[in-house]
PDB file of C-alpha atoms in Angstrom:
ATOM      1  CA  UNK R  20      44.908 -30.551 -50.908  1.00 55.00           C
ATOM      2  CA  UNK R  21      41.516 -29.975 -52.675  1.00 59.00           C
ATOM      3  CA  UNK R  22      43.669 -27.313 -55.098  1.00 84.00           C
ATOM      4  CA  UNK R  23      46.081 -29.727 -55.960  1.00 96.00           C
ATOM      5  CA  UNK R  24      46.854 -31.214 -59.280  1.00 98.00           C
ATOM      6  CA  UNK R  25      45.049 -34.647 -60.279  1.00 99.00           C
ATOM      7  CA  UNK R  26      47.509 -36.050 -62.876  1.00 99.00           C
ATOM      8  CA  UNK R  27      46.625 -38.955 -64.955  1.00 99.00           C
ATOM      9  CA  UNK R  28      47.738 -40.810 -67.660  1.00 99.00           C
ATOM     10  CA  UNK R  29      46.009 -42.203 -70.625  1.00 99.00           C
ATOM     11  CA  UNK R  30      45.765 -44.345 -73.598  1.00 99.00           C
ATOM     12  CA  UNK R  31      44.631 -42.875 -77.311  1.00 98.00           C
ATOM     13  CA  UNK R  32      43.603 -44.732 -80.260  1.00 97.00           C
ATOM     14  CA  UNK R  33      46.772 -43.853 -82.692  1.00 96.00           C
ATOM     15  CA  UNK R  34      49.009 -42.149 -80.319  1.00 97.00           C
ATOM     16  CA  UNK R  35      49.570 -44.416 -77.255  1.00 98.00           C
ATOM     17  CA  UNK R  36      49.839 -42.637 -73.443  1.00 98.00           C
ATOM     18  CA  UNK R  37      49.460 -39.232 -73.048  1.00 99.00           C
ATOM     19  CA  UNK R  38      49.173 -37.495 -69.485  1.00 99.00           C
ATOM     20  CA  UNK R  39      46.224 -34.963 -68.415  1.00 99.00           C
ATOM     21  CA  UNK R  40      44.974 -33.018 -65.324  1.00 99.00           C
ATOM     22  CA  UNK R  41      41.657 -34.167 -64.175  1.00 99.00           C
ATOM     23  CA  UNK R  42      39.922 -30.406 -63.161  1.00 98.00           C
ATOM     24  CA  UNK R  43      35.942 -31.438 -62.411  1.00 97.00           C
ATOM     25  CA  UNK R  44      34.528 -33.817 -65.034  1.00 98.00           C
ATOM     26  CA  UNK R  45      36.887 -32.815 -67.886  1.00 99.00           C
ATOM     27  CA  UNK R  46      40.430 -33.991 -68.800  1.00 99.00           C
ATOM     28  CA  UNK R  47      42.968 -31.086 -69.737  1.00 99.00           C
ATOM     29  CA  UNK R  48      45.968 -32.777 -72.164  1.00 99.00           C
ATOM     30  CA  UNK R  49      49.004 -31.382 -70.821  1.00 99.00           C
ATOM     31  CA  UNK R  50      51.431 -34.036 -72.981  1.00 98.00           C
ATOM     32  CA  UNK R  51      53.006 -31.061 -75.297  1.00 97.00           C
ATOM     33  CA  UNK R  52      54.855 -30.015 -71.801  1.00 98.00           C
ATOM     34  CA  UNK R  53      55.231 -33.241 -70.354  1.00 98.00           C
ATOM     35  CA  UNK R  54      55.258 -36.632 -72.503  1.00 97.00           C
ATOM     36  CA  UNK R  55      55.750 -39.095 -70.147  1.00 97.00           C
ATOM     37  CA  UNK R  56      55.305 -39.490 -66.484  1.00 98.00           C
ATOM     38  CA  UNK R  57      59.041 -39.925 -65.537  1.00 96.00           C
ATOM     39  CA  UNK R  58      59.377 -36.767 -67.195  1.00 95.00           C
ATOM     40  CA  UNK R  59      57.123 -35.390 -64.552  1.00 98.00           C
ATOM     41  CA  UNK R  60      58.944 -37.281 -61.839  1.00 98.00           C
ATOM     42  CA  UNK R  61      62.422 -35.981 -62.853  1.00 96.00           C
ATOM     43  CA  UNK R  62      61.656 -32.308 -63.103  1.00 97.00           C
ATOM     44  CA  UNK R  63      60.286 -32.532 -60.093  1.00 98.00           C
ATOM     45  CA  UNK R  64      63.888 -32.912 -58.244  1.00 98.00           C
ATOM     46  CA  UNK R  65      64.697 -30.252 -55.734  1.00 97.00           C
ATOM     47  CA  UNK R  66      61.785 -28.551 -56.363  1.00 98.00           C
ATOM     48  CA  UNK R  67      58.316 -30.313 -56.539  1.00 98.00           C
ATOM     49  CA  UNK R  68      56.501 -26.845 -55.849  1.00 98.00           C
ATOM     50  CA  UNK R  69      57.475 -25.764 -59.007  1.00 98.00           C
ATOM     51  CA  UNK R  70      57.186 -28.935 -60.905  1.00 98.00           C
ATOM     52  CA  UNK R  71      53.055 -28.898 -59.526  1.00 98.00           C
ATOM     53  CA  UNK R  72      52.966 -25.130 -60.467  1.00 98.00           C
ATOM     54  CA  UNK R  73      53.631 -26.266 -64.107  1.00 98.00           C
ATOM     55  CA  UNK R  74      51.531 -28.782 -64.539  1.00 98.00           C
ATOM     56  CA  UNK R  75      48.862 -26.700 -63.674  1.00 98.00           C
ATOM     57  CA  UNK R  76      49.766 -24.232 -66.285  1.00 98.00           C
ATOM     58  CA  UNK R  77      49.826 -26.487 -68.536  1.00 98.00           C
ATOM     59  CA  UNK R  78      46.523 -27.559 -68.092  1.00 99.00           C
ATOM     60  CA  UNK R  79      45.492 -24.093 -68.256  1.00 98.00           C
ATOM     61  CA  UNK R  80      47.135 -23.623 -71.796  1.00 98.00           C
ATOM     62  CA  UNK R  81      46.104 -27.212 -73.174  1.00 98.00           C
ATOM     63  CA  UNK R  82      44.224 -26.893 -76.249  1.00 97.00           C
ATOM     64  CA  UNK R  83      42.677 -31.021 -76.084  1.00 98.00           C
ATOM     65  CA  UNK R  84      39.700 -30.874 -73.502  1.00 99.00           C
ATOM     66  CA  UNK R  85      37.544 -33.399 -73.232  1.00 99.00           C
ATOM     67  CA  UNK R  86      34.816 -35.233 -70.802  1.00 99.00           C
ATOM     68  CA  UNK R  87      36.494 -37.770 -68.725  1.00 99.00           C
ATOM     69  CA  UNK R  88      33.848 -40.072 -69.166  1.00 99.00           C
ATOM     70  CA  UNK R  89      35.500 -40.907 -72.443  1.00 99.00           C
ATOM     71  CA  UNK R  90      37.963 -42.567 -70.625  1.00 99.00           C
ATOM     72  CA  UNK R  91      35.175 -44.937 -68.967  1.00 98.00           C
ATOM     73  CA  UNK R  92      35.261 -48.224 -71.407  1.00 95.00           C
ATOM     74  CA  UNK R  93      37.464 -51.661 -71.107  1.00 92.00           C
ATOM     75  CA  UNK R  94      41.412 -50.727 -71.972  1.00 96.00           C
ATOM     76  CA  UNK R  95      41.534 -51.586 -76.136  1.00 96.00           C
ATOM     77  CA  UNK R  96      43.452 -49.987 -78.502  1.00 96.00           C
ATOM     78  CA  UNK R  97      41.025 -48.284 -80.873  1.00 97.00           C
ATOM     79  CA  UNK R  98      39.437 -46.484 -77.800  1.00 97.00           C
ATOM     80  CA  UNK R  99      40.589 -44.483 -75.510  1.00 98.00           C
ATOM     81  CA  UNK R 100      40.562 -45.475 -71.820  1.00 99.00           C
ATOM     82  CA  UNK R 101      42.255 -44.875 -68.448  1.00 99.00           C
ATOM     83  CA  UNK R 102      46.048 -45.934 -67.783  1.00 99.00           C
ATOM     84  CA  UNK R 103      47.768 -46.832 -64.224  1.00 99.00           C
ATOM     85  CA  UNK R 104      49.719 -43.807 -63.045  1.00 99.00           C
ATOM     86  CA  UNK R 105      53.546 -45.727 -63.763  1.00 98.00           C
ATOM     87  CA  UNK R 106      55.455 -46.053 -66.633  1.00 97.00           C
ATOM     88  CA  UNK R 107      59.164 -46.943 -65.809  1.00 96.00           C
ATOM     89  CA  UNK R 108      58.652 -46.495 -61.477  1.00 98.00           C
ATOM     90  CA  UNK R 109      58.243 -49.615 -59.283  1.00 98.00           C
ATOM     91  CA  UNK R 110      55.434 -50.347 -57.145  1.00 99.00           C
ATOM     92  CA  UNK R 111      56.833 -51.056 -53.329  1.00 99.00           C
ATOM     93  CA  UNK R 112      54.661 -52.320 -50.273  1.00 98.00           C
ATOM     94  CA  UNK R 113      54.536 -51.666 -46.404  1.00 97.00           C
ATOM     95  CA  UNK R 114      52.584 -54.414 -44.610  1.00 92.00           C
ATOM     96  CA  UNK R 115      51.715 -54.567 -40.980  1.00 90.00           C
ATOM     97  CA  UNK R 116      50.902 -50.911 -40.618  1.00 92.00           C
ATOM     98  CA  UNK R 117      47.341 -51.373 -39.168  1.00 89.00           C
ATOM     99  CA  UNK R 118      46.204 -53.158 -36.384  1.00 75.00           C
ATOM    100  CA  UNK R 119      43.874 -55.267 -37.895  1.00 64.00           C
ATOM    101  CA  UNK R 120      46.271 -56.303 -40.554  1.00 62.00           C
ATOM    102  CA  UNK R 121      48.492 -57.434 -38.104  1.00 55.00           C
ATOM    103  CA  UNK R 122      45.687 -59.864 -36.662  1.00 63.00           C
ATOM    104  CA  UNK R 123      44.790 -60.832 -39.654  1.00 57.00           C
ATOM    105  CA  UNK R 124      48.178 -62.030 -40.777  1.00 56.00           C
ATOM    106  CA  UNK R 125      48.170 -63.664 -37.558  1.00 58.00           C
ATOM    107  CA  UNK R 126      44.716 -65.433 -38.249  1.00 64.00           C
ATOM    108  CA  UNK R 127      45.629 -66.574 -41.863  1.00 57.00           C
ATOM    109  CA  UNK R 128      49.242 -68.032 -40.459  1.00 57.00           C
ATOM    110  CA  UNK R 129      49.702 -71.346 -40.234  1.00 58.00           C
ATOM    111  CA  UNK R 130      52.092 -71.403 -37.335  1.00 57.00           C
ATOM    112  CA  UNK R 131      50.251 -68.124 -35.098  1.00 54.00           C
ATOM    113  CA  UNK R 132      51.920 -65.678 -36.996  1.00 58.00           C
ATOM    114  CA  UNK R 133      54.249 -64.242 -34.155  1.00 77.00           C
ATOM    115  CA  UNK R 134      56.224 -62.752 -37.150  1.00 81.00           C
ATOM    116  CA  UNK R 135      53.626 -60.568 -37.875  1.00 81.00           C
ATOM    117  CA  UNK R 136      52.912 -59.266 -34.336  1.00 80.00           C
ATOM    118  CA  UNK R 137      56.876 -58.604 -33.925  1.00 86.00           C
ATOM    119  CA  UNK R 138      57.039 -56.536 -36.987  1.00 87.00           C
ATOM    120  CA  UNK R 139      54.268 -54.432 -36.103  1.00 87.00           C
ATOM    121  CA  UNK R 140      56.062 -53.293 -33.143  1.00 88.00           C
ATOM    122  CA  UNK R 141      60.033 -53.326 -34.385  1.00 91.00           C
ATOM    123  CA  UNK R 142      61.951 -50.396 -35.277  1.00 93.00           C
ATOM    124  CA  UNK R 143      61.797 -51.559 -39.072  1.00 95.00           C
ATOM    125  CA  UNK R 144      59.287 -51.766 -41.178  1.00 94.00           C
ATOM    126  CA  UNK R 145      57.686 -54.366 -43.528  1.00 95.00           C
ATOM    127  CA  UNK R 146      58.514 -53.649 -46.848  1.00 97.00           C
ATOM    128  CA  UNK R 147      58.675 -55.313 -49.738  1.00 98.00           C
ATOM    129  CA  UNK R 148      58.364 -55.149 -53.721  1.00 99.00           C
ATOM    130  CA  UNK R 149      55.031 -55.383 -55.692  1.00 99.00           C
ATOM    131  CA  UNK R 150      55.353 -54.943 -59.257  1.00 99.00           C
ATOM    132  CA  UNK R 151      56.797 -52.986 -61.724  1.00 97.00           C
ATOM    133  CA  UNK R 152      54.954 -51.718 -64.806  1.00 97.00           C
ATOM    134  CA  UNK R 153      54.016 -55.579 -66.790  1.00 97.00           C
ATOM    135  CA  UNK R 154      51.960 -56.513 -63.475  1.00 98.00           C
ATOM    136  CA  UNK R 155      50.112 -53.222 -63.034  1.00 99.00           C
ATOM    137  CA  UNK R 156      46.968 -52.148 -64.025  1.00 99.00           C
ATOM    138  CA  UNK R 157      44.713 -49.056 -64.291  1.00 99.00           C
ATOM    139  CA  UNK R 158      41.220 -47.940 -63.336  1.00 99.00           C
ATOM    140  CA  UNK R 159      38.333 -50.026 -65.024  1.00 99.00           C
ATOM    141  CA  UNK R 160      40.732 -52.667 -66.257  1.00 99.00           C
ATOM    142  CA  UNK R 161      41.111 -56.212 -64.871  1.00 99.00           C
ATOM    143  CA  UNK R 162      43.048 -56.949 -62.007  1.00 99.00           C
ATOM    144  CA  UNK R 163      43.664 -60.599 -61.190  1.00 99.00           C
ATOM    145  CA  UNK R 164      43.921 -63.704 -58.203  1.00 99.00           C
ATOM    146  CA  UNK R 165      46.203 -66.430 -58.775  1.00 98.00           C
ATOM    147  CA  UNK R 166      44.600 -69.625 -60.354  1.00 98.00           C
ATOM    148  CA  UNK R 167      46.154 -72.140 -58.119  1.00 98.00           C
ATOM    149  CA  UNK R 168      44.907 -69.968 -54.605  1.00 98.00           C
ATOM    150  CA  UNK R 169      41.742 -70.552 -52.558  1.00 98.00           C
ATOM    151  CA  UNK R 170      42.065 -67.308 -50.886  1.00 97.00           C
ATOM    152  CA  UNK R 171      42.469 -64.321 -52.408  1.00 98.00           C
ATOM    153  CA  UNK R 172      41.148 -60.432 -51.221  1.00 98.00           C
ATOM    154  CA  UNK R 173      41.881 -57.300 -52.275  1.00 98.00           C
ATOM    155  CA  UNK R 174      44.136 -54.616 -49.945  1.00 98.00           C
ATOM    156  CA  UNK R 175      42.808 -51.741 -50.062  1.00 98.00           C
ATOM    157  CA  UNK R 176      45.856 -48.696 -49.961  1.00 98.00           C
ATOM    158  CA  UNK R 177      46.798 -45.238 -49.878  1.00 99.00           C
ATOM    159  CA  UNK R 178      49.598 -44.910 -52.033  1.00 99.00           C
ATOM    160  CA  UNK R 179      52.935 -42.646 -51.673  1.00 99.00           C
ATOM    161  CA  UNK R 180      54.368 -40.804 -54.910  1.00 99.00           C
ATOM    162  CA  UNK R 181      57.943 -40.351 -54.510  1.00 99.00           C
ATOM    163  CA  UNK R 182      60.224 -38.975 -57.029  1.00 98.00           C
ATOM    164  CA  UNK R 183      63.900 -40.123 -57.519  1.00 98.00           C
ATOM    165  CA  UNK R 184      65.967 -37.690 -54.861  1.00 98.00           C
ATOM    166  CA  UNK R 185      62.808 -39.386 -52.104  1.00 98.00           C
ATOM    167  CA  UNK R 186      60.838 -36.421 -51.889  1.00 99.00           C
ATOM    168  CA  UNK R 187      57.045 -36.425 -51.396  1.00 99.00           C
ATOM    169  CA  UNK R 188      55.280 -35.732 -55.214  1.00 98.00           C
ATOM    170  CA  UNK R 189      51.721 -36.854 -53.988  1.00 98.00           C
ATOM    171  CA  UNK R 190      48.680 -39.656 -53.210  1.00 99.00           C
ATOM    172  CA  UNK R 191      47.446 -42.284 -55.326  1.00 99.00           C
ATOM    173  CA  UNK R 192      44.960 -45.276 -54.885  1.00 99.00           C
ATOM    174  CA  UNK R 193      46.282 -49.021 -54.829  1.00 99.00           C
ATOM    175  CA  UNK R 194      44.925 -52.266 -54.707  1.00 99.00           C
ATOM    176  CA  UNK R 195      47.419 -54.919 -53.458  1.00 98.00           C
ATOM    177  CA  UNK R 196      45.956 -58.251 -54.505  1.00 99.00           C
ATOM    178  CA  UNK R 197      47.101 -60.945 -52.817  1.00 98.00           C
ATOM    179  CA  UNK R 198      46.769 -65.110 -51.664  1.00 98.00           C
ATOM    180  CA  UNK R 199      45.986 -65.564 -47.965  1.00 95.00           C
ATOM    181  CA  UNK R 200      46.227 -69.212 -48.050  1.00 96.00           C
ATOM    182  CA  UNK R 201      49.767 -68.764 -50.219  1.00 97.00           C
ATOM    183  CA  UNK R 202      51.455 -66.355 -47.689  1.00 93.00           C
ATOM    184  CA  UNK R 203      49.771 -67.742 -44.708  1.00 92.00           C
ATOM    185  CA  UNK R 204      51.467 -71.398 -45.055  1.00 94.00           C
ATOM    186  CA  UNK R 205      55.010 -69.551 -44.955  1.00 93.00           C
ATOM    187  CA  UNK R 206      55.674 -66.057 -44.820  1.00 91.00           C
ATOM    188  CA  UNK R 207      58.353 -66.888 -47.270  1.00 95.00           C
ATOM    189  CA  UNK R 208      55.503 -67.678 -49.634  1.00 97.00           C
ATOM    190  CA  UNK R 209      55.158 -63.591 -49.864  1.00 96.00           C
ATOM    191  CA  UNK R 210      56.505 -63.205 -52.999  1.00 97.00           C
ATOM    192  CA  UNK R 211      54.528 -65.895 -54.761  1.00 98.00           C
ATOM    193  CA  UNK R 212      51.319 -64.732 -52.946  1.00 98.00           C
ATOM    194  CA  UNK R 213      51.912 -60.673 -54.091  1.00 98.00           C
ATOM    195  CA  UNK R 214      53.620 -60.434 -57.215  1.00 99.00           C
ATOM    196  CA  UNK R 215      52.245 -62.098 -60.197  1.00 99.00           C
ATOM    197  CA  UNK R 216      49.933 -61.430 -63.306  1.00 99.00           C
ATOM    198  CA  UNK R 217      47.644 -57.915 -62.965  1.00 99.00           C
ATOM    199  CA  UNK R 218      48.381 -58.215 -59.175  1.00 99.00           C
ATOM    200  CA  UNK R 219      48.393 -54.595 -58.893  1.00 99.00           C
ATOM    201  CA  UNK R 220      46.151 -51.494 -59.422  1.00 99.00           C
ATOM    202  CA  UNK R 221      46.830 -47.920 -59.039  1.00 99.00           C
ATOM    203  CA  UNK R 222      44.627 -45.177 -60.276  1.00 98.00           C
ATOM    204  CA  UNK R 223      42.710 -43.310 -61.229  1.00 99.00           C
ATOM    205  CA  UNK R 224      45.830 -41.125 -61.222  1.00 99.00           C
ATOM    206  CA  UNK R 225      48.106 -39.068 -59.066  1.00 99.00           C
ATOM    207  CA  UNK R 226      46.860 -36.015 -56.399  1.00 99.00           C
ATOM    208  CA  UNK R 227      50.036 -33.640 -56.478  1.00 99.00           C
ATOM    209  CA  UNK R 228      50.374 -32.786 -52.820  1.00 97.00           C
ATOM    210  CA  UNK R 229      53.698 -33.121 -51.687  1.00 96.00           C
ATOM    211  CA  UNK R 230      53.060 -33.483 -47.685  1.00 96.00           C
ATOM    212  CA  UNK R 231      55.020 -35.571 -45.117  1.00 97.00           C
ATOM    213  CA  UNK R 232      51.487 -35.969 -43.580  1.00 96.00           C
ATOM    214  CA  UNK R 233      48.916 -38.807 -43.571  1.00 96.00           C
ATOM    215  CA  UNK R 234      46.136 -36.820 -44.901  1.00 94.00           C
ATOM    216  CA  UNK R 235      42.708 -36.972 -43.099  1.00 93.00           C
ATOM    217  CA  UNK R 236      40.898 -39.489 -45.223  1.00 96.00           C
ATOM    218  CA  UNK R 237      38.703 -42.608 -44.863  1.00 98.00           C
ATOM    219  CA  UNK R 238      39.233 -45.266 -47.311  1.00 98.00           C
ATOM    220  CA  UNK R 239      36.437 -47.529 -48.250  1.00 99.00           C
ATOM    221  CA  UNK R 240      36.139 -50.862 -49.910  1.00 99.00           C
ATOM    222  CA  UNK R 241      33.428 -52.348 -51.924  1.00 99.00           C
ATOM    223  CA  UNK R 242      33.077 -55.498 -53.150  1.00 99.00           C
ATOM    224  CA  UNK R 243      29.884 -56.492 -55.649  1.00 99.00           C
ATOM    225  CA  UNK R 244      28.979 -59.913 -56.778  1.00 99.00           C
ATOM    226  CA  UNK R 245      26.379 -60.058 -59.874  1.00 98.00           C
ATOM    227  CA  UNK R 246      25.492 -56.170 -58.778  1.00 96.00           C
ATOM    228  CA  UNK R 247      25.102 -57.150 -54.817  1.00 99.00           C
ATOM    229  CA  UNK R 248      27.318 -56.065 -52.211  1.00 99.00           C
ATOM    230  CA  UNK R 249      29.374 -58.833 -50.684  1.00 99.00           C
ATOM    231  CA  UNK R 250      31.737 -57.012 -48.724  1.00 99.00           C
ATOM    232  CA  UNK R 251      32.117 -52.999 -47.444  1.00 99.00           C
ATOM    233  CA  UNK R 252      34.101 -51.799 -44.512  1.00 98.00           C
ATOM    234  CA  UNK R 253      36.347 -48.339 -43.890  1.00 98.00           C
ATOM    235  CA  UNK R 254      39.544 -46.958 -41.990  1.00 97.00           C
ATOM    236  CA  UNK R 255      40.984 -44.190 -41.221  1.00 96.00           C
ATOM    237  CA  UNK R 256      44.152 -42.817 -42.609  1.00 95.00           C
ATOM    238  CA  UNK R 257      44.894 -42.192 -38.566  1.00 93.00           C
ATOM    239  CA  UNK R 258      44.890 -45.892 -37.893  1.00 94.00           C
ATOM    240  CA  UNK R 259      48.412 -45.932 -39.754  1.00 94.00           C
ATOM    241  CA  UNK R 260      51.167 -46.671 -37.130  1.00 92.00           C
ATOM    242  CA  UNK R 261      54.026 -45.665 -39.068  1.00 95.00           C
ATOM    243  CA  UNK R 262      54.562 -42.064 -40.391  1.00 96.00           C
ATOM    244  CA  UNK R 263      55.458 -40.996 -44.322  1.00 98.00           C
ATOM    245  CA  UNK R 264      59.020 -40.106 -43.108  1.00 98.00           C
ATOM    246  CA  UNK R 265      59.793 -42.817 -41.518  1.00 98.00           C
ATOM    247  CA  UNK R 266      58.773 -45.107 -44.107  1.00 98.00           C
ATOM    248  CA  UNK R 267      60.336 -43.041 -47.294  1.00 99.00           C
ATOM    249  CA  UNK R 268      63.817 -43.219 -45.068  1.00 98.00           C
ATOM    250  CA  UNK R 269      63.867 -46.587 -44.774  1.00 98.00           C
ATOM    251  CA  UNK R 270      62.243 -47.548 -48.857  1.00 99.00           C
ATOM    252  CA  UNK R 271      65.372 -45.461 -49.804  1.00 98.00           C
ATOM    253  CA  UNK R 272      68.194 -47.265 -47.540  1.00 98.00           C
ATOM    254  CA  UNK R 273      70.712 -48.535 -49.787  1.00 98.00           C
ATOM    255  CA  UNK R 274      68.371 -48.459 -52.799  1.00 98.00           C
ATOM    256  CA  UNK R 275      67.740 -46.042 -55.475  1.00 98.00           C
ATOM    257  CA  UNK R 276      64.470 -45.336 -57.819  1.00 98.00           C
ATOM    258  CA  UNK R 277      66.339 -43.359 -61.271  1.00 97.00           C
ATOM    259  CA  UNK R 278      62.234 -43.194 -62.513  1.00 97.00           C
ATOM    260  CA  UNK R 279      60.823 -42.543 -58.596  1.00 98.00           C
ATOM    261  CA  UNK R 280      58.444 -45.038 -56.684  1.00 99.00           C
ATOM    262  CA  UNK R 281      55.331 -45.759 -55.345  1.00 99.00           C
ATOM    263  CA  UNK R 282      54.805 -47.206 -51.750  1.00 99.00           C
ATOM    264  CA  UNK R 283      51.616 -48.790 -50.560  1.00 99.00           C
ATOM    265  CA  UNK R 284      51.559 -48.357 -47.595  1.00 98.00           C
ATOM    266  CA  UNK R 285      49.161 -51.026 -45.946  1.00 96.00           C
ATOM    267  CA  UNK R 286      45.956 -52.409 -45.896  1.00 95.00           C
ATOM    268  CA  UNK R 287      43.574 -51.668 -42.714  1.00 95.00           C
ATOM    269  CA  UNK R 288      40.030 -53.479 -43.977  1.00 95.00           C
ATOM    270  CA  UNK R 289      40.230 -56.756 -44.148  1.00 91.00           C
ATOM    271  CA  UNK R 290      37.176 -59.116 -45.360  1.00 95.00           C
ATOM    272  CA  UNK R 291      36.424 -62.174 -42.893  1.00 94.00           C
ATOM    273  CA  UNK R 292      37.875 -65.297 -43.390  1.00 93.00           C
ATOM    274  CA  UNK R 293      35.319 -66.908 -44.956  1.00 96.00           C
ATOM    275  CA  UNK R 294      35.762 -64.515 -47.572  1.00 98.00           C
ATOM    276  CA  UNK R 295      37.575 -64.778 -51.529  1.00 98.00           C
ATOM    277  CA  UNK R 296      37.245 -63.158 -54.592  1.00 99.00           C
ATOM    278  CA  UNK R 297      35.183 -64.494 -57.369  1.00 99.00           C
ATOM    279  CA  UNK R 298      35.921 -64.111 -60.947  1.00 99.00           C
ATOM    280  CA  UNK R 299      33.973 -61.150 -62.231  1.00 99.00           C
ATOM    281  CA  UNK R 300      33.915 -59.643 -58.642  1.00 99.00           C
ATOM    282  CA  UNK R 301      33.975 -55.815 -59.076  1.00 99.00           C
ATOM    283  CA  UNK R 302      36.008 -54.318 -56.497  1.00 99.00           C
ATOM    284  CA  UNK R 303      35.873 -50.494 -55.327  1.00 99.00           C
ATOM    285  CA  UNK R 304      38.696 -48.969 -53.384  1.00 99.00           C
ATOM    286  CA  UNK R 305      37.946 -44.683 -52.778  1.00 99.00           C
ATOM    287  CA  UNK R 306      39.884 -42.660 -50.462  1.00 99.00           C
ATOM    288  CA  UNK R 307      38.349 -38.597 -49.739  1.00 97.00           C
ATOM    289  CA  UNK R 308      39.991 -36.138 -52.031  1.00 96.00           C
ATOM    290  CA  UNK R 309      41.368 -38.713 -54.135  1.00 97.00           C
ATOM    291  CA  UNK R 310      38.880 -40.192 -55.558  1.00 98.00           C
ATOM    292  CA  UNK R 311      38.033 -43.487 -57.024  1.00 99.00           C
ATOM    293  CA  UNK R 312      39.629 -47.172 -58.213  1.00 99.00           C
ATOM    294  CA  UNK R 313      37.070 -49.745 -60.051  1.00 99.00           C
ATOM    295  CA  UNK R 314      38.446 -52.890 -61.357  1.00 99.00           C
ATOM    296  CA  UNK R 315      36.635 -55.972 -62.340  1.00 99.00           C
ATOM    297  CA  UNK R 316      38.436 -59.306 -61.259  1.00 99.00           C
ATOM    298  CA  UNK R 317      39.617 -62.099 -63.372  1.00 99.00           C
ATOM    299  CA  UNK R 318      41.557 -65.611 -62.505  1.00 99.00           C
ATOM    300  CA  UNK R 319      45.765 -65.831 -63.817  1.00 98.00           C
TER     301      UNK R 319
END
């Protein structure tokens, strides 16, 4: 997947998103082909090969270059600045797919959590909605805990691109914020305790690799306090119990995404209890060949 397209999406002063590929350090504008990201979903149906083919020679014609370390400042509108991956797509969850998740749902539940341990091992999956494009935010801008939780962690996850017809268009990065002591008192809490204000990150952007394969990755976590390290752990993409078709057959039963979707698809490091986010916590999610999501933390 190292050849593939890294697509990402934008914000600049005076003419609002724009899309680029990321090749190295430097940002090739590929907007005059494709001006919006469900553009790039759409022509992708039927025939995604072809769809990745053009982006990248569009990148190879783009006239605007430039370093993408102009991207690397606080989202405002007089500067330019990285933008989630999403314009009119929903963001979708799988929970339970690790292990560990699975006890740790069981740890933070006020009851034991036997719902937790059944759907790990039941035919169906866990899956729910996240946000749509109002809740989620990019790399390097804020993401946010709820103000009236104790317990809030990041989820760190490797995220599923799918276009509308639910074929595979690639990987992304996502952060699943959520309230352990919301969803642990019920599990009907969920909703409250996942979808709110900046509850979701995805980014930097979107590795065009259309495989039905986990790919062989570690992702890592990193939490800093006041520039210390509070929290770090890692998992392997092989921990994941469920596979990408299984999970893309049942996110599309009796549902349909006109834009496309993206499915998180689980969180396998999970800080200790004693553990919550702190406003100003700077949290670090990076998954091999992907490559990075930043995002300081604020209270909502």
């Amino acid at each position: 997947m190292s050849d593939s397209p890294f697509l990402i999406r934008y914000h600049h002063p005076g003419e609002g998103a724009r899309l680029g590929v990321l090749r190295g350090e430097t940002v090739h504008d590929v907007s005059h082909c494709f001006p919006a990201l469900a553009d790039v979903f759409r022509d992708s149906l039927g025939d995604v090969a072809g769809l990745i083919g053009a982006v990248s020679r569009a990148a190879d014609d783009s006239s605007r270059r430039f370093p993408a370390s102009d991207l690397d400042s606080p989202p405002a509108p007089d500067s330019p600045h990285w933008l989630p991956p999403l314009d009119e797509q929903e963001v979708w969850a799988a929970g339970v797919t690790y292990l560990d998740s699975r006890r740790a749902r069981q740890e933070e539940a006020a009851d034991g959590g036997d719902v937790y341990a059944r759907v790990y091992t039941a035919e169906r999956p866990e899956i729910f909605f996240k946000a749509s494009s109002k809740n989620t935010v990019g790399h390097l801008d804020a993401a946010g805990f709820r103000a009236d939780s104790n317990w809030n962690v990041p989820e760190p996850e490797l995220g599923l691109v799918v276009n509308p017809a639910m074929e595979m268009l690639g990987f992304t990065i996502g952060n699943d914020m959520s309230s352990r002591d919301i969803e642990g008192a019920n599990p009907l809490y969920l909703p409250q305790a996942k979808v709110y204000t900046a509850s979701c990150a995805l980014g930097p952007g979107i590795l065009l690799a259309p495989s039905l394969d986990w790919p062989a990755a570690t992702i890592s976590l990193d939490i800093s306090r006041g520039g210390a390290m509070v929290f770090s752990g890692s998992v392997s993409t092989d921990q994941i119990k469920r596979t990408i078709p299984e999970l893309l057959d049942y996110l599309g039963r009796s549902n349909t995404y006109p834009a496309g979707v993206f499915l998180l698809t689980g969180a396998g490091i999970v800080p200790p209890a004693d553990f919550t986010l702190a406003v100003d916590d700077v949290v670090r999610i990076s998954i091999d060949g992907i490559g990075a999501l930043q995002n300081r933390v604020i209270k909502v």
